[in-house]
């Protein structure tokens, strides 16, 4: 297993680890915006840049890489707070603040890096979307791909095809849940859910009556997993009750 240093602290991590894992193991915080545990890293926001040296290189030659997707190597040295790393993060946040001047997450991160106002021309139509790509990647990950990044420049955004209710969307809310700025709106109520201008019928637990999952989502999961659709419409409360009833019937032996 590779052993490396992060800001001088020695850590040993798994063979498949990336630098971000090593930093976390060392207790060193590296800011991220487009990383989400469980999703393939993308390396798009560039906020997680670090300096890195590895064996065989000149002793003072460091390369700047993104921590979320760069693999570790034995003997590697990682520096997360060098002058050029901090300056690069400042540029990233300065640009994001120009695009999203009213977004609390970006305002906070920018302030933490000493930026009170963007030095670039601000976006004439402020948005909360930082184009981190988490929503489209999670939608791809579940095998739906209902939304995508469209347009260019200030107008770049995440949208369904032709800005119409996406035919493939199953209303699972995964995109809204991973969005770091909570800028994907949805609503729920009266056995219905609405997201991306599309309405979904909710399936309710037959025992508790709780709305659990959209019908489209249950059908999607049942099709892909082979598990009967009814399983997905069972609430956690019902599952706990079934488990408790099963335990109550067990005979204690020995
Ligand atoms: S709610 Fe629709 S767009 Fe969002 S992740 Fe689920 S399927 Fe994709
Ligand atoms: S909508 Fe949210 S998750 Fe999707 S790219 Fe924009 S900020 Fe990221
Ligand atoms: S978190 Fe690493 S590039 Fe975005």
mmCIF file of N, CA, C and O in Angstrom, residues 114-214:
data_model
loop_
_atom_site.group_PDB
_atom_site.id
_atom_site.type_symbol
_atom_site.label_atom_id
_atom_site.label_comp_id
_atom_site.label_asym_id
_atom_site.label_seq_id
_atom_site.Cartn_x
_atom_site.Cartn_y
_atom_site.Cartn_z
ATOM 1 N N UNK A 114 -10.271 35.135 1.038
ATOM 2 C CA UNK A 114 -9.958 36.563 1.050
ATOM 3 C C UNK A 114 -10.567 37.347 -0.092
ATOM 4 O O UNK A 114 -10.092 38.443 -0.424
ATOM 5 N N UNK A 115 -11.612 36.805 -0.738
ATOM 6 C CA UNK A 115 -12.238 37.524 -1.864
ATOM 7 C C UNK A 115 -13.614 38.034 -1.435
ATOM 8 O O UNK A 115 -14.512 37.242 -1.151
ATOM 9 N N UNK A 116 -13.768 39.333 -1.401
ATOM 10 C CA UNK A 116 -15.055 39.912 -1.009
ATOM 11 C C UNK A 116 -15.930 40.171 -2.225
ATOM 12 O O UNK A 116 -17.154 40.081 -2.162
ATOM 13 N N UNK A 117 -15.302 40.501 -3.350
ATOM 14 C CA UNK A 117 -16.058 40.777 -4.585
ATOM 15 C C UNK A 117 -15.229 40.309 -5.760
ATOM 16 O O UNK A 117 -13.990 40.340 -5.708
ATOM 17 N N UNK A 118 -15.898 39.884 -6.813
ATOM 18 C CA UNK A 118 -15.157 39.371 -7.967
ATOM 19 C C UNK A 118 -14.386 40.486 -8.668
ATOM 20 O O UNK A 118 -14.842 41.623 -8.724
ATOM 21 N N UNK A 119 -13.235 40.116 -9.211
ATOM 22 C CA UNK A 119 -12.468 41.106 -9.968
ATOM 23 C C UNK A 119 -12.791 41.004 -11.466
ATOM 24 O O UNK A 119 -12.216 41.724 -12.272
ATOM 25 N N UNK A 120 -13.680 40.094 -11.828
ATOM 26 C CA UNK A 120 -14.082 39.945 -13.231
ATOM 27 C C UNK A 120 -15.430 40.635 -13.446
ATOM 28 O O UNK A 120 -16.129 40.976 -12.483
ATOM 29 N N UNK A 121 -15.781 40.759 -14.712
ATOM 30 C CA UNK A 121 -17.096 41.334 -15.022
ATOM 31 C C UNK A 121 -18.174 40.353 -14.544
ATOM 32 O O UNK A 121 -18.159 39.183 -14.927
ATOM 33 N N UNK A 122 -19.086 40.809 -13.690
ATOM 34 C CA UNK A 122 -20.057 39.858 -13.158
ATOM 35 C C UNK A 122 -21.105 39.428 -14.186
ATOM 36 O O UNK A 122 -21.397 40.142 -15.139
ATOM 37 N N UNK A 123 -21.632 38.285 -13.946
ATOM 38 C CA UNK A 123 -22.671 37.703 -14.792
ATOM 39 C C UNK A 123 -23.895 38.631 -14.818
ATOM 40 O O UNK A 123 -24.451 38.942 -13.766
ATOM 41 N N UNK A 124 -24.348 39.077 -15.994
ATOM 42 C CA UNK A 124 -25.528 39.961 -16.026
ATOM 43 C C UNK A 124 -26.799 39.274 -15.532
ATOM 44 O O UNK A 124 -27.734 39.928 -15.086
ATOM 45 N N UNK A 125 -26.838 37.955 -15.632
ATOM 46 C CA UNK A 125 -28.004 37.213 -15.117
ATOM 47 C C UNK A 125 -27.498 36.165 -14.128
ATOM 48 O O UNK A 125 -27.261 35.010 -14.510
ATOM 49 N N UNK A 126 -27.290 36.576 -12.863
ATOM 50 C CA UNK A 126 -26.717 35.664 -11.873
ATOM 51 C C UNK A 126 -27.478 34.348 -11.780
ATOM 52 O O UNK A 126 -28.697 34.301 -11.942
ATOM 53 N N UNK A 127 -26.734 33.305 -11.516
ATOM 54 C CA UNK A 127 -27.314 31.966 -11.393
ATOM 55 C C UNK A 127 -26.691 31.297 -10.169
ATOM 56 O O UNK A 127 -25.636 31.718 -9.706
ATOM 57 N N UNK A 128 -27.350 30.282 -9.672
ATOM 58 C CA UNK A 128 -26.763 29.502 -8.585
ATOM 59 C C UNK A 128 -26.071 28.255 -9.103
ATOM 60 O O UNK A 128 -25.500 27.494 -8.327
ATOM 61 N N UNK A 129 -26.155 28.022 -10.401
ATOM 62 C CA UNK A 129 -25.525 26.814 -10.949
ATOM 63 C C UNK A 129 -24.046 27.067 -11.187
ATOM 64 O O UNK A 129 -23.672 27.910 -12.000
ATOM 65 N N UNK A 130 -23.212 26.318 -10.497
ATOM 66 C CA UNK A 130 -21.759 26.491 -10.623
ATOM 67 C C UNK A 130 -21.172 25.559 -11.680
ATOM 68 O O UNK A 130 -19.959 25.460 -11.814
ATOM 69 N N UNK A 131 -22.035 24.863 -12.410
ATOM 70 C CA UNK A 131 -21.618 23.956 -13.487
ATOM 71 C C UNK A 131 -20.660 22.880 -13.002
ATOM 72 O O UNK A 131 -19.684 22.544 -13.682
ATOM 73 N N UNK A 132 -20.949 22.351 -11.823
ATOM 74 C CA UNK A 132 -20.078 21.311 -11.263
ATOM 75 C C UNK A 132 -20.313 19.964 -11.930
ATOM 76 O O UNK A 132 -19.508 19.034 -11.769
ATOM 77 N N UNK A 133 -21.432 19.830 -12.633
ATOM 78 C CA UNK A 133 -21.699 18.585 -13.359
ATOM 79 C C UNK A 133 -22.147 17.420 -12.486
ATOM 80 O O UNK A 133 -22.317 16.303 -12.987
ATOM 81 N N UNK A 134 -22.346 17.653 -11.195
ATOM 82 C CA UNK A 134 -22.741 16.531 -10.333
ATOM 83 C C UNK A 134 -24.115 15.977 -10.720
ATOM 84 O O UNK A 134 -24.342 14.767 -10.699
ATOM 85 N N UNK A 135 -25.028 16.883 -11.073
ATOM 86 C CA UNK A 135 -26.400 16.436 -11.389
ATOM 87 C C UNK A 135 -26.432 15.558 -12.632
ATOM 88 O O UNK A 135 -27.069 14.501 -12.640
ATOM 89 N N UNK A 136 -25.725 15.965 -13.686
ATOM 90 C CA UNK A 136 -25.744 15.164 -14.915
ATOM 91 C C UNK A 136 -25.005 13.851 -14.695
ATOM 92 O O UNK A 136 -25.403 12.809 -15.216
ATOM 93 N N UNK A 137 -23.937 13.901 -13.882
ATOM 94 C CA UNK A 137 -23.172 12.669 -13.668
ATOM 95 C C UNK A 137 -23.962 11.668 -12.839
ATOM 96 O O UNK A 137 -23.907 10.470 -13.072
ATOM 97 N N UNK A 138 -24.707 12.154 -11.828
ATOM 98 C CA UNK A 138 -25.483 11.195 -11.031
ATOM 99 C C UNK A 138 -26.619 10.621 -11.872
ATOM 100 O O UNK A 138 -26.968 9.437 -11.759
ATOM 101 N N UNK A 139 -27.178 11.450 -12.736
ATOM 102 C CA UNK A 139 -28.266 10.968 -13.606
ATOM 103 C C UNK A 139 -27.723 9.919 -14.590
ATOM 104 O O UNK A 139 -28.360 8.888 -14.828
ATOM 105 N N UNK A 140 -26.521 10.161 -15.126
ATOM 106 C CA UNK A 140 -25.874 9.147 -15.979
ATOM 107 C C UNK A 140 -25.609 7.881 -15.171
ATOM 108 O O UNK A 140 -25.798 6.763 -15.647
ATOM 109 N N UNK A 141 -25.148 8.084 -13.932
ATOM 110 C CA UNK A 141 -24.750 6.957 -13.068
ATOM 111 C C UNK A 141 -25.922 6.003 -12.824
ATOM 112 O O UNK A 141 -25.724 4.789 -12.752
ATOM 113 N N UNK A 142 -27.123 6.556 -12.693
ATOM 114 C CA UNK A 142 -28.273 5.671 -12.447
ATOM 115 C C UNK A 142 -28.870 5.150 -13.759
ATOM 116 O O UNK A 142 -29.887 4.472 -13.755
ATOM 117 N N UNK A 143 -28.208 5.499 -14.865
ATOM 118 C CA UNK A 143 -28.604 4.933 -16.151
ATOM 119 C C UNK A 143 -29.758 5.627 -16.817
ATOM 120 O O UNK A 143 -30.488 5.005 -17.598
ATOM 121 N N UNK A 144 -29.947 6.937 -16.538
ATOM 122 C CA UNK A 144 -31.083 7.647 -17.121
ATOM 123 C C UNK A 144 -30.631 8.712 -18.134
ATOM 124 O O UNK A 144 -31.112 8.751 -19.259
ATOM 125 N N UNK A 145 -29.695 9.570 -17.737
ATOM 126 C CA UNK A 145 -29.173 10.635 -18.618
ATOM 127 C C UNK A 145 -30.281 11.525 -19.177
ATOM 128 O O UNK A 145 -30.392 11.729 -20.388
ATOM 129 N N UNK A 146 -31.094 12.061 -18.270
ATOM 130 C CA UNK A 146 -32.232 12.874 -18.702
ATOM 131 C C UNK A 146 -31.874 14.352 -18.893
ATOM 132 O O UNK A 146 -32.633 15.094 -19.505
ATOM 133 N N UNK A 147 -30.750 14.785 -18.334
ATOM 134 C CA UNK A 147 -30.371 16.207 -18.384
ATOM 135 C C UNK A 147 -28.933 16.326 -18.879
ATOM 136 O O UNK A 147 -28.173 15.367 -18.817
ATOM 137 N N UNK A 148 -28.593 17.529 -19.350
ATOM 138 C CA UNK A 148 -27.238 17.723 -19.888
ATOM 139 C C UNK A 148 -26.853 19.193 -19.778
ATOM 140 O O UNK A 148 -27.699 20.053 -19.529
ATOM 141 N N UNK A 149 -25.570 19.451 -19.964
ATOM 142 C CA UNK A 149 -25.077 20.825 -19.993
ATOM 143 C C UNK A 149 -25.289 21.368 -21.406
ATOM 144 O O UNK A 149 -24.927 20.720 -22.389
ATOM 145 N N UNK A 150 -25.901 22.569 -21.499
ATOM 146 C CA UNK A 150 -26.187 23.142 -22.823
ATOM 147 C C UNK A 150 -25.724 24.601 -22.890
ATOM 148 O O UNK A 150 -25.497 25.240 -21.856
ATOM 149 N N UNK A 151 -25.581 25.120 -24.082
ATOM 150 C CA UNK A 151 -25.175 26.511 -24.360
ATOM 151 C C UNK A 151 -23.725 26.777 -23.965
ATOM 152 O O UNK A 151 -23.034 25.891 -23.455
ATOM 153 N N UNK A 152 -23.305 28.042 -24.173
ATOM 154 C CA UNK A 152 -21.924 28.421 -23.887
ATOM 155 C C UNK A 152 -21.886 29.726 -23.114
ATOM 156 O O UNK A 152 -22.881 30.428 -23.025
ATOM 157 N N UNK A 153 -20.699 30.062 -22.608
ATOM 158 C CA UNK A 153 -20.505 31.333 -21.925
ATOM 159 C C UNK A 153 -21.418 31.496 -20.731
ATOM 160 O O UNK A 153 -21.728 30.528 -20.043
ATOM 161 N N UNK A 154 -21.862 32.750 -20.493
ATOM 162 C CA UNK A 154 -22.737 33.005 -19.349
ATOM 163 C C UNK A 154 -24.002 32.165 -19.420
ATOM 164 O O UNK A 154 -24.613 31.850 -18.415
ATOM 165 N N UNK A 155 -24.415 31.824 -20.658
ATOM 166 C CA UNK A 155 -25.680 31.112 -20.846
ATOM 167 C C UNK A 155 -25.589 29.611 -20.631
ATOM 168 O O UNK A 155 -26.585 28.907 -20.744
ATOM 169 N N UNK A 156 -24.400 29.136 -20.331
ATOM 170 C CA UNK A 156 -24.267 27.685 -20.133
ATOM 171 C C UNK A 156 -25.093 27.260 -18.919
ATOM 172 O O UNK A 156 -25.071 27.924 -17.877
ATOM 173 N N UNK A 157 -25.810 26.176 -19.051
ATOM 174 C CA UNK A 157 -26.697 25.742 -17.972
ATOM 175 C C UNK A 157 -26.969 24.252 -18.082
ATOM 176 O O UNK A 157 -26.609 23.611 -19.064
ATOM 177 N N UNK A 158 -27.617 23.748 -17.054
ATOM 178 C CA UNK A 158 -28.047 22.350 -17.069
ATOM 179 C C UNK A 158 -29.529 22.348 -17.426
ATOM 180 O O UNK A 158 -30.317 23.080 -16.820
ATOM 181 N N UNK A 159 -29.887 21.523 -18.370
ATOM 182 C CA UNK A 159 -31.295 21.538 -18.811
ATOM 183 C C UNK A 159 -31.659 20.204 -19.457
ATOM 184 O O UNK A 159 -30.794 19.478 -19.940
ATOM 185 N N UNK A 160 -32.965 19.917 -19.503
ATOM 186 C CA UNK A 160 -33.427 18.755 -20.265
ATOM 187 C C UNK A 160 -33.415 19.083 -21.758
ATOM 188 O O UNK A 160 -33.345 20.259 -22.130
ATOM 189 N N UNK A 161 -33.516 18.082 -22.621
ATOM 190 C CA UNK A 161 -33.516 18.350 -24.059
ATOM 191 C C UNK A 161 -34.633 19.322 -24.454
ATOM 192 O O UNK A 161 -35.767 19.174 -24.006
ATOM 193 N N UNK A 162 -34.278 20.329 -25.245
ATOM 194 C CA UNK A 162 -35.207 21.350 -25.759
ATOM 195 C C UNK A 162 -35.931 22.114 -24.634
ATOM 196 O O UNK A 162 -36.979 22.708 -24.850
ATOM 197 N N UNK A 163 -35.376 22.065 -23.432
ATOM 198 C CA UNK A 163 -35.987 22.745 -22.285
ATOM 199 C C UNK A 163 -37.427 22.292 -22.052
ATOM 200 O O UNK A 163 -38.272 23.057 -21.598
ATOM 201 N N UNK A 164 -37.688 21.060 -22.404
ATOM 202 C CA UNK A 164 -39.030 20.515 -22.168
ATOM 203 C C UNK A 164 -38.951 19.433 -21.106
ATOM 204 O O UNK A 164 -37.861 18.925 -20.833
ATOM 205 N N UNK A 165 -40.087 19.080 -20.515
ATOM 206 C CA UNK A 165 -40.105 18.019 -19.507
ATOM 207 C C UNK A 165 -39.382 16.794 -20.053
ATOM 208 O O UNK A 165 -39.761 16.294 -21.120
ATOM 209 N N UNK A 166 -38.311 16.350 -19.377
ATOM 210 C CA UNK A 166 -37.487 15.291 -19.966
ATOM 211 C C UNK A 166 -38.209 13.943 -20.004
ATOM 212 O O UNK A 166 -38.600 13.422 -18.951
ATOM 213 N N UNK A 167 -38.380 13.376 -21.191
ATOM 214 C CA UNK A 167 -39.139 12.122 -21.273
ATOM 215 C C UNK A 167 -38.523 10.995 -20.461
ATOM 216 O O UNK A 167 -39.242 10.134 -19.944
ATOM 217 N N UNK A 168 -37.195 10.985 -20.326
ATOM 218 C CA UNK A 168 -36.550 9.854 -19.646
ATOM 219 C C UNK A 168 -36.494 10.008 -18.130
ATOM 220 O O UNK A 168 -36.165 9.055 -17.425
ATOM 221 N N UNK A 169 -36.710 11.205 -17.617
ATOM 222 C CA UNK A 169 -36.564 11.451 -16.166
ATOM 223 C C UNK A 169 -37.529 10.547 -15.390
ATOM 224 O O UNK A 169 -38.686 10.389 -15.767
ATOM 225 N N UNK A 170 -37.018 9.976 -14.302
ATOM 226 C CA UNK A 170 -37.854 9.100 -13.479
ATOM 227 C C UNK A 170 -38.222 9.771 -12.145
ATOM 228 O O UNK A 170 -38.771 9.129 -11.255
ATOM 229 N N UNK A 171 -37.833 11.035 -12.000
ATOM 230 C CA UNK A 171 -38.247 11.789 -10.809
ATOM 231 C C UNK A 171 -37.603 11.313 -9.518
ATOM 232 O O UNK A 171 -38.188 11.450 -8.446
ATOM 233 N N UNK A 172 -36.369 10.828 -9.616
ATOM 234 C CA UNK A 172 -35.743 10.222 -8.422
ATOM 235 C C UNK A 172 -35.188 11.264 -7.458
ATOM 236 O O UNK A 172 -34.858 10.942 -6.318
ATOM 237 N N UNK A 173 -34.986 12.485 -7.901
ATOM 238 C CA UNK A 173 -34.431 13.596 -7.093
ATOM 239 C C UNK A 173 -32.935 13.493 -6.859
ATOM 240 O O UNK A 173 -32.375 14.317 -6.127
ATOM 241 N N UNK A 174 -32.264 12.486 -7.428
ATOM 242 C CA UNK A 174 -30.827 12.355 -7.172
ATOM 243 C C UNK A 174 -30.079 13.624 -7.581
ATOM 244 O O UNK A 174 -29.163 14.075 -6.877
ATOM 245 N N UNK A 175 -30.475 14.223 -8.705
ATOM 246 C CA UNK A 175 -29.796 15.440 -9.168
ATOM 247 C C UNK A 175 -29.951 16.566 -8.149
ATOM 248 O O UNK A 175 -28.987 17.266 -7.818
ATOM 249 N N UNK A 176 -31.170 16.726 -7.635
ATOM 250 C CA UNK A 176 -31.415 17.805 -6.662
ATOM 251 C C UNK A 176 -30.664 17.543 -5.359
ATOM 252 O O UNK A 176 -30.167 18.468 -4.718
ATOM 253 N N UNK A 177 -30.557 16.273 -4.972
ATOM 254 C CA UNK A 177 -29.905 15.934 -3.709
ATOM 255 C C UNK A 177 -28.397 16.173 -3.764
ATOM 256 O O UNK A 177 -27.799 16.551 -2.770
ATOM 257 N N UNK A 178 -27.753 15.930 -4.905
ATOM 258 C CA UNK A 178 -26.292 16.105 -4.963
ATOM 259 C C UNK A 178 -25.889 17.549 -5.260
ATOM 260 O O UNK A 178 -24.729 17.908 -5.077
ATOM 261 N N UNK A 179 -26.821 18.355 -5.714
ATOM 262 C CA UNK A 179 -26.475 19.726 -6.124
ATOM 263 C C UNK A 179 -25.925 20.512 -4.922
ATOM 264 O O UNK A 179 -26.641 20.729 -3.946
ATOM 265 N N UNK A 180 -24.682 20.955 -4.996
ATOM 266 C CA UNK A 180 -24.085 21.620 -3.833
ATOM 267 C C UNK A 180 -24.685 22.987 -3.520
ATOM 268 O O UNK A 180 -24.516 23.510 -2.427
ATOM 269 N N UNK A 181 -25.400 23.575 -4.485
ATOM 270 C CA UNK A 181 -26.008 24.880 -4.227
ATOM 271 C C UNK A 181 -27.536 24.788 -4.142
ATOM 272 O O UNK A 181 -28.218 25.814 -4.107
ATOM 273 N N UNK A 182 -28.050 23.578 -4.125
ATOM 274 C CA UNK A 182 -29.504 23.331 -4.031
ATOM 275 C C UNK A 182 -30.285 24.186 -5.037
ATOM 276 O O UNK A 182 -31.285 24.818 -4.688
ATOM 277 N N UNK A 183 -29.812 24.198 -6.272
ATOM 278 C CA UNK A 183 -30.484 25.083 -7.241
ATOM 279 C C UNK A 183 -31.400 24.330 -8.208
ATOM 280 O O UNK A 183 -31.839 24.897 -9.205
ATOM 281 N N UNK A 184 -31.674 23.057 -7.919
ATOM 282 C CA UNK A 184 -32.633 22.333 -8.762
ATOM 283 C C UNK A 184 -33.941 22.240 -7.983
ATOM 284 O O UNK A 184 -34.051 21.497 -7.011
ATOM 285 N N UNK A 185 -34.939 23.006 -8.383
ATOM 286 C CA UNK A 185 -36.185 23.032 -7.610
ATOM 287 C C UNK A 185 -37.051 21.802 -7.847
ATOM 288 O O UNK A 185 -37.039 21.224 -8.940
ATOM 289 N N UNK A 186 -37.774 21.418 -6.827
ATOM 290 C CA UNK A 186 -38.767 20.346 -6.963
ATOM 291 C C UNK A 186 -39.832 20.564 -5.901
ATOM 292 O O UNK A 186 -39.630 21.319 -4.943
ATOM 293 N N UNK A 187 -40.968 19.918 -6.085
ATOM 294 C CA UNK A 187 -42.023 20.030 -5.074
ATOM 295 C C UNK A 187 -42.682 18.671 -4.901
ATOM 296 O O UNK A 187 -42.644 17.824 -5.808
ATOM 297 N N UNK A 188 -43.272 18.494 -3.726
ATOM 298 C CA UNK A 188 -43.931 17.220 -3.423
ATOM 299 C C UNK A 188 -45.221 17.502 -2.671
ATOM 300 O O UNK A 188 -45.300 18.472 -1.924
ATOM 301 N N UNK A 189 -46.198 16.632 -2.866
ATOM 302 C CA UNK A 189 -47.447 16.768 -2.123
ATOM 303 C C UNK A 189 -48.571 16.037 -2.801
ATOM 304 O O UNK A 189 -48.552 15.857 -4.031
ATOM 305 N N UNK A 190 -49.526 15.594 -2.002
ATOM 306 C CA UNK A 190 -50.745 14.924 -2.493
ATOM 307 C C UNK A 190 -50.435 13.804 -3.482
ATOM 308 O O UNK A 190 -51.027 13.731 -4.564
ATOM 309 N N UNK A 191 -49.471 12.952 -3.103
ATOM 310 C CA UNK A 191 -49.163 11.791 -3.940
ATOM 311 C C UNK A 191 -48.496 12.126 -5.250
ATOM 312 O O UNK A 191 -48.476 11.305 -6.178
ATOM 313 N N UNK A 192 -47.959 13.345 -5.364
ATOM 314 C CA UNK A 192 -47.309 13.776 -6.601
ATOM 315 C C UNK A 192 -45.934 14.347 -6.296
ATOM 316 O O UNK A 192 -45.678 14.852 -5.198
ATOM 317 N N UNK A 193 -45.040 14.284 -7.241
ATOM 318 C CA UNK A 193 -43.756 14.976 -7.162
ATOM 319 C C UNK A 193 -43.554 15.685 -8.491
ATOM 320 O O UNK A 193 -43.968 15.178 -9.537
ATOM 321 N N UNK A 194 -42.935 16.869 -8.448
ATOM 322 C CA UNK A 194 -42.685 17.613 -9.682
ATOM 323 C C UNK A 194 -41.227 18.056 -9.714
ATOM 324 O O UNK A 194 -40.727 18.653 -8.753
ATOM 325 N N UNK A 195 -40.541 17.708 -10.773
ATOM 326 C CA UNK A 195 -39.161 18.167 -10.973
ATOM 327 C C UNK A 195 -38.926 18.287 -12.473
ATOM 328 O O UNK A 195 -39.502 17.510 -13.250
ATOM 329 N N UNK A 196 -38.105 19.269 -12.863
ATOM 330 C CA UNK A 196 -37.846 19.543 -14.281
ATOM 331 C C UNK A 196 -39.163 19.683 -15.065
ATOM 332 O O UNK A 196 -39.308 19.155 -16.176
ATOM 333 N N UNK A 197 -40.155 20.329 -14.435
ATOM 334 C CA UNK A 197 -41.460 20.572 -15.072
ATOM 335 C C UNK A 197 -42.185 19.284 -15.459
ATOM 336 O O UNK A 197 -43.005 19.271 -16.399
ATOM 337 N N UNK A 198 -41.888 18.208 -14.771
ATOM 338 C CA UNK A 198 -42.558 16.940 -15.072
ATOM 339 C C UNK A 198 -43.209 16.423 -13.789
ATOM 340 O O UNK A 198 -42.590 16.468 -12.710
ATOM 341 N N UNK A 199 -44.434 15.965 -13.895
ATOM 342 C CA UNK A 199 -45.162 15.449 -12.723
ATOM 343 C C UNK A 199 -45.052 13.931 -12.651
ATOM 344 O O UNK A 199 -45.116 13.248 -13.667
ATOM 345 N N UNK A 200 -44.887 13.449 -11.423
ATOM 346 C CA UNK A 200 -44.738 12.012 -11.202
ATOM 347 C C UNK A 200 -45.743 11.536 -10.164
ATOM 348 O O UNK A 200 -45.934 12.184 -9.132
ATOM 349 N N UNK A 201 -46.303 10.385 -10.444
ATOM 350 C CA UNK A 201 -47.174 9.734 -9.455
ATOM 351 C C UNK A 201 -46.292 9.040 -8.418
ATOM 352 O O UNK A 201 -45.311 8.388 -8.775
ATOM 353 N N UNK A 202 -46.621 9.211 -7.144
ATOM 354 C CA UNK A 202 -45.857 8.549 -6.091
ATOM 355 C C UNK A 202 -46.506 7.213 -5.739
ATOM 356 O O UNK A 202 -47.737 7.092 -5.727
ATOM 357 N N UNK A 203 -45.676 6.214 -5.442
ATOM 358 C CA UNK A 203 -46.189 4.958 -4.911
ATOM 359 C C UNK A 203 -46.154 5.050 -3.386
ATOM 360 O O UNK A 203 -45.167 5.522 -2.811
ATOM 361 N N UNK A 204 -47.238 4.631 -2.750
ATOM 362 C CA UNK A 204 -47.317 4.721 -1.288
ATOM 363 C C UNK A 204 -47.172 3.336 -0.667
ATOM 364 O O UNK A 204 -47.604 2.336 -1.249
ATOM 365 N N UNK A 205 -46.576 3.322 0.518
ATOM 366 C CA UNK A 205 -46.448 2.070 1.254
ATOM 367 C C UNK A 205 -47.857 1.559 1.566
ATOM 368 O O UNK A 205 -48.682 2.300 2.113
ATOM 369 N N UNK A 206 -48.163 0.302 1.232
ATOM 370 C CA UNK A 206 -49.533 -0.182 1.414
ATOM 371 C C UNK A 206 -49.953 -0.252 2.882
ATOM 372 O O UNK A 206 -51.147 -0.201 3.181
ATOM 373 N N UNK A 207 -48.988 -0.323 3.785
ATOM 374 C CA UNK A 207 -49.340 -0.428 5.212
ATOM 375 C C UNK A 207 -49.384 0.947 5.878
ATOM 376 O O UNK A 207 -50.362 1.322 6.527
ATOM 377 N N UNK A 208 -48.329 1.733 5.707
ATOM 378 C CA UNK A 208 -48.256 3.015 6.419
ATOM 379 C C UNK A 208 -48.855 4.170 5.622
ATOM 380 O O UNK A 208 -49.121 5.234 6.172
ATOM 381 N N UNK A 209 -49.001 3.981 4.310
ATOM 382 C CA UNK A 209 -49.543 5.050 3.476
ATOM 383 C C UNK A 209 -48.528 6.120 3.111
ATOM 384 O O UNK A 209 -48.856 7.085 2.420
ATOM 385 N N UNK A 210 -47.265 5.953 3.565
ATOM 386 C CA UNK A 210 -46.246 6.971 3.244
ATOM 387 C C UNK A 210 -45.916 6.944 1.755
ATOM 388 O O UNK A 210 -45.765 5.859 1.182
ATOM 389 N N UNK A 211 -45.767 8.136 1.155
ATOM 390 C CA UNK A 211 -45.296 8.220 -0.224
ATOM 391 C C UNK A 211 -43.805 7.890 -0.213
ATOM 392 O O UNK A 211 -43.031 8.528 0.496
ATOM 393 N N UNK A 212 -43.410 6.876 -0.984
ATOM 394 C CA UNK A 212 -42.039 6.375 -0.878
ATOM 395 C C UNK A 212 -41.196 6.695 -2.102
ATOM 396 O O UNK A 212 -40.052 7.132 -1.985
ATOM 397 N N UNK A 213 -41.749 6.489 -3.267
ATOM 398 C CA UNK A 213 -40.919 6.522 -4.483
ATOM 399 C C UNK A 213 -41.832 6.825 -5.665
ATOM 400 O O UNK A 213 -43.034 6.530 -5.608
ATOM 401 N N UNK A 214 -41.290 7.403 -6.715
ATOM 402 C CA UNK A 214 -42.150 7.609 -7.880
ATOM 403 C C UNK A 214 -42.372 6.258 -8.579
ATOM 404 O O UNK A 214 -41.512 5.370 -8.526
#
